[in-house]
PDB file of C-alpha atoms in Angstrom:
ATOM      1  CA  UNK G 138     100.395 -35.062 -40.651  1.00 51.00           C
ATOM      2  CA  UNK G 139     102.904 -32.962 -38.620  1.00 61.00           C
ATOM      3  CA  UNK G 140     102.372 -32.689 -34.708  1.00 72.00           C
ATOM      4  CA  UNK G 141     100.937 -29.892 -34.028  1.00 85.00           C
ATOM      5  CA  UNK G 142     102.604 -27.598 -31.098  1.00 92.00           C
ATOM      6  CA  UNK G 143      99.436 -25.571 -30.448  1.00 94.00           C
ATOM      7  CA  UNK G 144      97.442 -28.891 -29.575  1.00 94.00           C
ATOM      8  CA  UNK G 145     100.316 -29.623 -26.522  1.00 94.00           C
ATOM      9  CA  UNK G 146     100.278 -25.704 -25.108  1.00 95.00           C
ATOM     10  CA  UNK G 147      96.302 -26.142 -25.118  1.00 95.00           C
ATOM     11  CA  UNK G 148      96.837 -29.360 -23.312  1.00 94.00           C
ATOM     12  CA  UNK G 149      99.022 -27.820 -20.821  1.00 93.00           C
ATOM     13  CA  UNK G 150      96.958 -24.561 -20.587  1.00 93.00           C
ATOM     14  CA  UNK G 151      93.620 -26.973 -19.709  1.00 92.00           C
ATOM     15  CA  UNK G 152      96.013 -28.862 -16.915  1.00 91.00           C
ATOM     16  CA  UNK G 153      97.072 -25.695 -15.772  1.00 90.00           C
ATOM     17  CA  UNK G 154      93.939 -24.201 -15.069  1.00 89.00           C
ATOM     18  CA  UNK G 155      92.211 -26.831 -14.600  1.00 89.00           C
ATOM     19  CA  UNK G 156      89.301 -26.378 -17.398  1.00 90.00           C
ATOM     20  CA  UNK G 157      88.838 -26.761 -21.193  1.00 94.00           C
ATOM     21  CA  UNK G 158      90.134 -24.475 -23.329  1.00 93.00           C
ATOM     22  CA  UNK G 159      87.218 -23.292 -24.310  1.00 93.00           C
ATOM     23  CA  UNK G 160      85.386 -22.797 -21.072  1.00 92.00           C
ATOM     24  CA  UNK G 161      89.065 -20.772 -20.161  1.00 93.00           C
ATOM     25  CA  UNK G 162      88.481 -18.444 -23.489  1.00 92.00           C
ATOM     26  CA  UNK G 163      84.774 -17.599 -21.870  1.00 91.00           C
ATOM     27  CA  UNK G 164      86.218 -16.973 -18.754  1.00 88.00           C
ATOM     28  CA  UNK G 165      88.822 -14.446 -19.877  1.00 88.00           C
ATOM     29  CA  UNK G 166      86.323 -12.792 -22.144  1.00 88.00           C
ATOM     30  CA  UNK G 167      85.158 -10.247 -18.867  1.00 82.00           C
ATOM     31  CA  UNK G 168      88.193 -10.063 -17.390  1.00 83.00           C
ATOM     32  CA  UNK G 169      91.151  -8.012 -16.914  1.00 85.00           C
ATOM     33  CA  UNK G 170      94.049  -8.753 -19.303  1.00 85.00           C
ATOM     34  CA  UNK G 171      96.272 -11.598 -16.873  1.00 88.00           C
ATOM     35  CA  UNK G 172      98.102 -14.533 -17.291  1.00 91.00           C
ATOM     36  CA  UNK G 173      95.673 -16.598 -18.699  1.00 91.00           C
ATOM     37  CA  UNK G 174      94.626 -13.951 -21.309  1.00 92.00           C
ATOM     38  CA  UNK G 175      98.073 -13.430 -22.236  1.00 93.00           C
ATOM     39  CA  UNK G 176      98.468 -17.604 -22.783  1.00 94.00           C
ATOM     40  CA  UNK G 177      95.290 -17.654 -24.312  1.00 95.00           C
ATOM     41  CA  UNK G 178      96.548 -14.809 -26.894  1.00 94.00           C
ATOM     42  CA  UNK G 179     100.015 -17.300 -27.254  1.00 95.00           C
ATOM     43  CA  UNK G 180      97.928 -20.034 -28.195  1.00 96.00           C
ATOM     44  CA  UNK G 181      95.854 -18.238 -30.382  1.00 95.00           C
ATOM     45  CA  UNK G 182      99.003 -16.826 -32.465  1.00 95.00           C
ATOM     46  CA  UNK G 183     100.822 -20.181 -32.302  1.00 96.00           C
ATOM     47  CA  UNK G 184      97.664 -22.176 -34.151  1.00 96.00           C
ATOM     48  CA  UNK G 185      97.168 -19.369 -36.780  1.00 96.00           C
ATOM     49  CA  UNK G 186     101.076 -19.664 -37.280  1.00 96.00           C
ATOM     50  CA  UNK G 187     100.424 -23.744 -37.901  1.00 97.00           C
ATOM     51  CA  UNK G 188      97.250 -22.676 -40.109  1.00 97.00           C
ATOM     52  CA  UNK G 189      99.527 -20.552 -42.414  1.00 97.00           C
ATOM     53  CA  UNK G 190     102.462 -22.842 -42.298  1.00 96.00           C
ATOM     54  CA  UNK G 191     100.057 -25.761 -43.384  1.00 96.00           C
ATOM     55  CA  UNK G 192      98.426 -23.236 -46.343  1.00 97.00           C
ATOM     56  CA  UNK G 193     101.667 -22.415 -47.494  1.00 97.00           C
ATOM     57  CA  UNK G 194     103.375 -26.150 -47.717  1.00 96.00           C
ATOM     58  CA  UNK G 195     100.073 -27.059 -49.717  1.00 96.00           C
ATOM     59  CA  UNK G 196     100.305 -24.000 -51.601  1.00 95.00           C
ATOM     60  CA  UNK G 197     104.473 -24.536 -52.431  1.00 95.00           C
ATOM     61  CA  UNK G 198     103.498 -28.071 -53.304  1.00 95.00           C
ATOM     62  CA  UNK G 199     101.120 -27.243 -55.674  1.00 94.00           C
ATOM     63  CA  UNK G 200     103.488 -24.510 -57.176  1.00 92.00           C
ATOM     64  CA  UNK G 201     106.320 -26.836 -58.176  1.00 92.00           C
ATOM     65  CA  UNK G 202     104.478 -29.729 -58.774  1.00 91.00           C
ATOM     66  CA  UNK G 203     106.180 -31.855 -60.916  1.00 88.00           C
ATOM     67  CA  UNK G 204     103.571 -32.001 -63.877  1.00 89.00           C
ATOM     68  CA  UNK G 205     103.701 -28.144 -63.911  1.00 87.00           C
ATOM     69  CA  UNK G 206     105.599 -25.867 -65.929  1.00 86.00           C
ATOM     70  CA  UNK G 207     107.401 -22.934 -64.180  1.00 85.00           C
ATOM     71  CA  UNK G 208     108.040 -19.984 -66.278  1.00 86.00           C
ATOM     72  CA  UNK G 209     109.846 -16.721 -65.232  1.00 86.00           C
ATOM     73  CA  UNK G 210     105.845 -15.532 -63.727  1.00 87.00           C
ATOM     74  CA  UNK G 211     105.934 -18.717 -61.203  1.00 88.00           C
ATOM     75  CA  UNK G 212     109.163 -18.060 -59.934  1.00 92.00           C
ATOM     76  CA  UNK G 213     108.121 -15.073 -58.238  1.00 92.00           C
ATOM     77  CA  UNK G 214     105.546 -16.973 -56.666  1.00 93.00           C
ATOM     78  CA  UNK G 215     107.436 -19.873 -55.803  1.00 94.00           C
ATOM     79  CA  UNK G 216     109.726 -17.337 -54.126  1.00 95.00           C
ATOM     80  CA  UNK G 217     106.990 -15.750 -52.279  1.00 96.00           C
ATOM     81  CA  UNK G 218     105.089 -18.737 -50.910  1.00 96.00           C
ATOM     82  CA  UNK G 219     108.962 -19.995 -49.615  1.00 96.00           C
ATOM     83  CA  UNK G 220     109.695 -16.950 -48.215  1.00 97.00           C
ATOM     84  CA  UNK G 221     106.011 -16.653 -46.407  1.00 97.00           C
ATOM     85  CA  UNK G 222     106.751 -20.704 -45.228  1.00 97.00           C
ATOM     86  CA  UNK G 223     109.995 -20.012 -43.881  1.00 97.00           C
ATOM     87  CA  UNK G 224     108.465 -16.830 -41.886  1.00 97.00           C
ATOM     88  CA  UNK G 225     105.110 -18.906 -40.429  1.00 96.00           C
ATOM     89  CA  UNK G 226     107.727 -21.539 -39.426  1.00 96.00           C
ATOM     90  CA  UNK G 227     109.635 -18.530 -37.471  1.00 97.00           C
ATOM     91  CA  UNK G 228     106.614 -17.194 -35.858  1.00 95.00           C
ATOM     92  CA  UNK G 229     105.651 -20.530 -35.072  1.00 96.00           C
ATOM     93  CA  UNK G 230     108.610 -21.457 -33.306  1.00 96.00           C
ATOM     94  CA  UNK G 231     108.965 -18.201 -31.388  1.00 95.00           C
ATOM     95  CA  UNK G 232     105.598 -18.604 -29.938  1.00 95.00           C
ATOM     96  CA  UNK G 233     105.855 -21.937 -29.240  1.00 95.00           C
ATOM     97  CA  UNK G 234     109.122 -21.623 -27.023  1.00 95.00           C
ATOM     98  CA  UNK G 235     107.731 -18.074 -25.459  1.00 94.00           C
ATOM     99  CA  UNK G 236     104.479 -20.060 -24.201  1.00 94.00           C
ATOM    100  CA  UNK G 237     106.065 -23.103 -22.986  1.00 93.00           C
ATOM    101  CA  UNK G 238     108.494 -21.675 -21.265  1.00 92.00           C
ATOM    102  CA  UNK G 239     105.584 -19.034 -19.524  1.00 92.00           C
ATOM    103  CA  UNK G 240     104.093 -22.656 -19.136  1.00 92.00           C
ATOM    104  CA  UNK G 241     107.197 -24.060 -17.294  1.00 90.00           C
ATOM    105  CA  UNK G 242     107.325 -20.707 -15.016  1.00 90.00           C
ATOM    106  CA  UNK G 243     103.929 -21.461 -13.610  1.00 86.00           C
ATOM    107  CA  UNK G 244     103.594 -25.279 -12.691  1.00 63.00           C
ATOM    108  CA  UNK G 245     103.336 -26.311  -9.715  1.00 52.00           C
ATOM    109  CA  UNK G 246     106.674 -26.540  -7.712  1.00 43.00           C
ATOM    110  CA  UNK G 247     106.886 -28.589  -4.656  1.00 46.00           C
ATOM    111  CA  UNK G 248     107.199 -27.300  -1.189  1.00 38.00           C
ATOM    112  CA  UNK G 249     110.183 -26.595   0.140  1.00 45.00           C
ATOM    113  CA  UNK G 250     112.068 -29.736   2.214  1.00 48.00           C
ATOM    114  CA  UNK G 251     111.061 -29.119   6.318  1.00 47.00           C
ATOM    115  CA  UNK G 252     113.635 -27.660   8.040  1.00 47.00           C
ATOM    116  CA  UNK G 253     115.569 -29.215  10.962  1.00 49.00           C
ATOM    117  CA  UNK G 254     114.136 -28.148  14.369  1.00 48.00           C
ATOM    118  CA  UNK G 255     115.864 -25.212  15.836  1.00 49.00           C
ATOM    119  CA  UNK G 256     118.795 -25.972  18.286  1.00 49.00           C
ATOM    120  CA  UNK G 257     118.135 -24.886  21.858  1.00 47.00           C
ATOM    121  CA  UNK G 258     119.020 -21.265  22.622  1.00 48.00           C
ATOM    122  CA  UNK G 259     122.992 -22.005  24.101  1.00 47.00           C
ATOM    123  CA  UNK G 260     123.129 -19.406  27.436  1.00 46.00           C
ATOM    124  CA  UNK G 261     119.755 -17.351  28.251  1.00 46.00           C
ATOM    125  CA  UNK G 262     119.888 -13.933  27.774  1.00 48.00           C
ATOM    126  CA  UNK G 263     121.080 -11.968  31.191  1.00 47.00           C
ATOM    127  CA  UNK G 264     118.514  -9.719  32.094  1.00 48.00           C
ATOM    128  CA  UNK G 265     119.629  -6.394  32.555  1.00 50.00           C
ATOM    129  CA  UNK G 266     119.745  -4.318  35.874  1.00 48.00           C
ATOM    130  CA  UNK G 267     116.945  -1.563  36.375  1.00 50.00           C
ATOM    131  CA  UNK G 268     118.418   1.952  35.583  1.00 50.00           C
ATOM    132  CA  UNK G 269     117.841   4.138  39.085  1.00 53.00           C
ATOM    133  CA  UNK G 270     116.377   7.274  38.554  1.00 49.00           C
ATOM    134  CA  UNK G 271     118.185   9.714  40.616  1.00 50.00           C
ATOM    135  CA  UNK G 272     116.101  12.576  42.374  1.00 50.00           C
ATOM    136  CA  UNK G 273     119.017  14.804  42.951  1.00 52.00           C
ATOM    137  CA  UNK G 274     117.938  18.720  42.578  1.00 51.00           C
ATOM    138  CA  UNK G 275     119.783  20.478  39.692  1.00 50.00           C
ATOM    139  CA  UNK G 276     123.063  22.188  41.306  1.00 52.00           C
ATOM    140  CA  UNK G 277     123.715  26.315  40.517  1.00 47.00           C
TER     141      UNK G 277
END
């Protein structure tokens, strides 16, 4: 049985938020669209895509099977069921890079490295002088 891609991006949604997939699809039930609706709605396209990818390799399979005989009617449908594979695989793979790299975007990033101490100020700042007001009386 083929790995399936959906299983690892549920993993690393429950890591991420720190609950089980299903307790997260709950959650996001009440809430405003967000992140986690919008990785939740990922997920859910990425397993249908496996779903149909699986239906249509058992579905090929059974179309050319060797013991059957395939007249100018099962072409068509051998045809069909390829061309519906080779999309699911497409969607599939799509999804599957889009969410894991919205995945990579939001793990956690360690903090910056601390920065040297500040050196000590070279020359102190020379206060300036007081400005005098002058009180002389306005000359005609």
């Amino acid at each position: 049985m083929p790995r399936l891609i959906s299983t690892e991006i549920a993993g690393r949604i429950e890591d991420l938020y720190g609950a089980p997939l299903a307790v997260l699809e709950a959650h996001a039930q009440g809430q405003p669209p967000g992140m986690l609706a919008a990785l939740l709605a990922g997920h859910h396209d990425l397993a249908f895509a496996e779903q149909s990818i699986t239906f249509h390799r058992e579905r090929l399979a059974q179309l050319v099977h060797p013991e059957r005989q395939i007249g100018v009617h099962e072409v068509s449908h051998v045809l069909e069921c390829a061309r519906r594979l080779a999309e699911a695989v497409a969607i599939r793979d799509v999804q599957a890079k889009t969410v894991s790299a919205v995945l990579r975007s939001l793990g956690r990033v360690e903090g910056p490295e601390p920065s040297p101490a500040p050196a000590p100020a070279a020359a102190a700042a020379v206060p300036t002088p007081p400005v005098r007001a002058t009180s002389a009386a306005p000359t005609r």
